[in-house]
Amino acid sequence: MIVRIMGEGQVEISADDIGVLNELDSELETAIETDDEAVFREKLHALLDKVRHVGKALPDDSLEPSELILPPADASIEEVREMLGDQGLIPG
């Protein structure tokens, strides 16, 4: 799966890593639903850090279509709320 982190570029994520990313995504959704800014910030950073850790960075000139777009680390709760789909940020 090709993932774009807004403002950072693209990474390729193995299907084996989607499960742990979905767990972090669920925790992020809960923080958004409860408007808990501190937990939201913690979970967003944890999700993005995990994507960076397990993902293989694609070259900057790569033109691969992104299957998933994640918000930047400084996104607000409201910005991320608008990005959420029926299955969170990470479908799966």
Tab-separated table of C-alpha atoms in Angstrom:
chain	number	residue	atom	x	y	z
A	1	MET	CA	0.000	0.000	0.000
A	2	ILE	CA	1.326	3.438	-0.947
A	3	VAL	CA	0.759	6.043	1.781
A	4	ARG	CA	1.315	9.792	1.572
A	5	ILE	CA	1.927	11.793	4.714
A	6	MET	CA	0.916	15.318	3.818
A	7	GLY	CA	3.985	17.533	3.598
A	8	GLU	CA	6.439	14.631	3.864
A	9	GLY	CA	6.154	12.337	0.871
A	10	GLN	CA	5.210	8.751	0.151
A	11	VAL	CA	6.060	5.450	1.796
A	12	GLU	CA	5.212	1.877	0.902
A	13	ILE	CA	3.585	-0.126	3.698
A	14	SER	CA	3.526	-3.913	3.820
A	15	ALA	CA	0.137	-5.597	4.219
A	16	ASP	CA	1.586	-7.229	7.354
A	17	ASP	CA	1.775	-3.827	9.057
A	18	ILE	CA	-1.807	-2.707	8.386
A	19	GLY	CA	-3.160	-4.407	11.539
A	20	VAL	CA	-1.018	-2.424	13.972
A	21	LEU	CA	-1.740	0.770	12.038
A	22	ASN	CA	-5.472	0.062	12.299
A	23	GLU	CA	-5.136	-0.281	16.092
A	24	LEU	CA	-3.453	3.128	16.306
A	25	ASP	CA	-6.075	4.558	13.942
A	26	SER	CA	-8.872	3.305	16.236
A	27	GLU	CA	-7.220	4.930	19.242
A	28	LEU	CA	-6.914	8.173	17.267
A	29	GLU	CA	-10.597	8.033	16.306
A	30	THR	CA	-11.580	7.605	19.960
A	31	ALA	CA	-9.554	10.679	20.922
A	32	ILE	CA	-11.286	12.665	18.158
A	33	GLU	CA	-14.744	11.488	19.229
A	34	THR	CA	-14.067	12.582	22.823
A	35	ASP	CA	-12.339	15.841	21.778
A	36	ASP	CA	-9.313	14.913	23.891
A	37	GLU	CA	-6.594	17.150	22.435
A	38	ALA	CA	-3.729	15.627	24.465
A	39	VAL	CA	-4.564	12.021	23.552
A	40	PHE	CA	-5.326	13.065	19.951
A	41	ARG	CA	-1.867	14.620	19.596
A	42	GLU	CA	-0.202	11.559	21.179
A	43	LYS	CA	-2.069	9.075	18.954
A	44	LEU	CA	-1.578	11.073	15.753
A	45	HIS	CA	2.172	11.240	16.385
A	46	ALA	CA	2.259	7.525	17.268
A	47	LEU	CA	0.445	6.636	14.026
A	48	LEU	CA	2.691	8.797	11.868
A	49	ASP	CA	5.836	7.560	13.631
A	50	LYS	CA	4.780	3.951	13.041
A	51	VAL	CA	4.109	4.629	9.351
A	52	ARG	CA	7.544	6.227	9.029
A	53	HIS	CA	9.145	3.296	10.882
A	54	VAL	CA	7.539	0.414	8.970
A	55	GLY	CA	7.238	2.193	5.637
A	56	LYS	CA	9.834	2.208	2.919
A	57	ALA	CA	10.289	5.767	1.631
A	58	LEU	CA	9.694	6.226	-2.071
A	59	PRO	CA	11.917	8.586	-4.070
A	60	ASP	CA	10.711	12.202	-4.182
A	61	ASP	CA	10.268	11.955	-7.951
A	62	SER	CA	8.064	8.842	-7.669
A	63	LEU	CA	4.653	9.227	-9.293
A	64	GLU	CA	2.919	6.307	-7.600
A	65	PRO	CA	-0.768	6.946	-6.802
A	66	SER	CA	-1.339	7.138	-3.052
A	67	GLU	CA	-3.893	4.657	-1.742
A	68	LEU	CA	-4.025	6.497	1.558
A	69	ILE	CA	-3.340	10.075	2.614
A	70	LEU	CA	-2.494	10.866	6.221
A	71	PRO	CA	-2.550	14.306	7.828
A	72	PRO	CA	0.616	16.130	8.866
A	73	ALA	CA	1.777	15.907	12.484
A	74	ASP	CA	0.568	19.444	13.212
A	75	ALA	CA	-3.001	18.853	11.959
A	76	SER	CA	-5.842	19.907	14.241
A	77	ILE	CA	-8.552	17.595	15.552
A	78	GLU	CA	-11.016	19.319	13.219
A	79	GLU	CA	-8.795	18.832	10.156
A	80	VAL	CA	-8.365	15.134	10.912
A	81	ARG	CA	-12.083	14.736	11.701
A	82	GLU	CA	-12.822	16.006	8.172
A	83	MET	CA	-10.418	13.427	6.688
A	84	LEU	CA	-11.958	10.450	8.504
A	85	GLY	CA	-13.935	8.012	6.424
A	86	ASP	CA	-16.289	5.289	7.571
A	87	GLN	CA	-13.276	3.131	8.423
A	88	GLY	CA	-11.049	5.816	9.954
A	89	LEU	CA	-7.915	7.100	8.282
A	90	ILE	CA	-6.696	3.582	7.510
A	91	PRO	CA	-9.218	1.274	5.853
A	92	GLY	CA	-8.766	-2.247	6.575
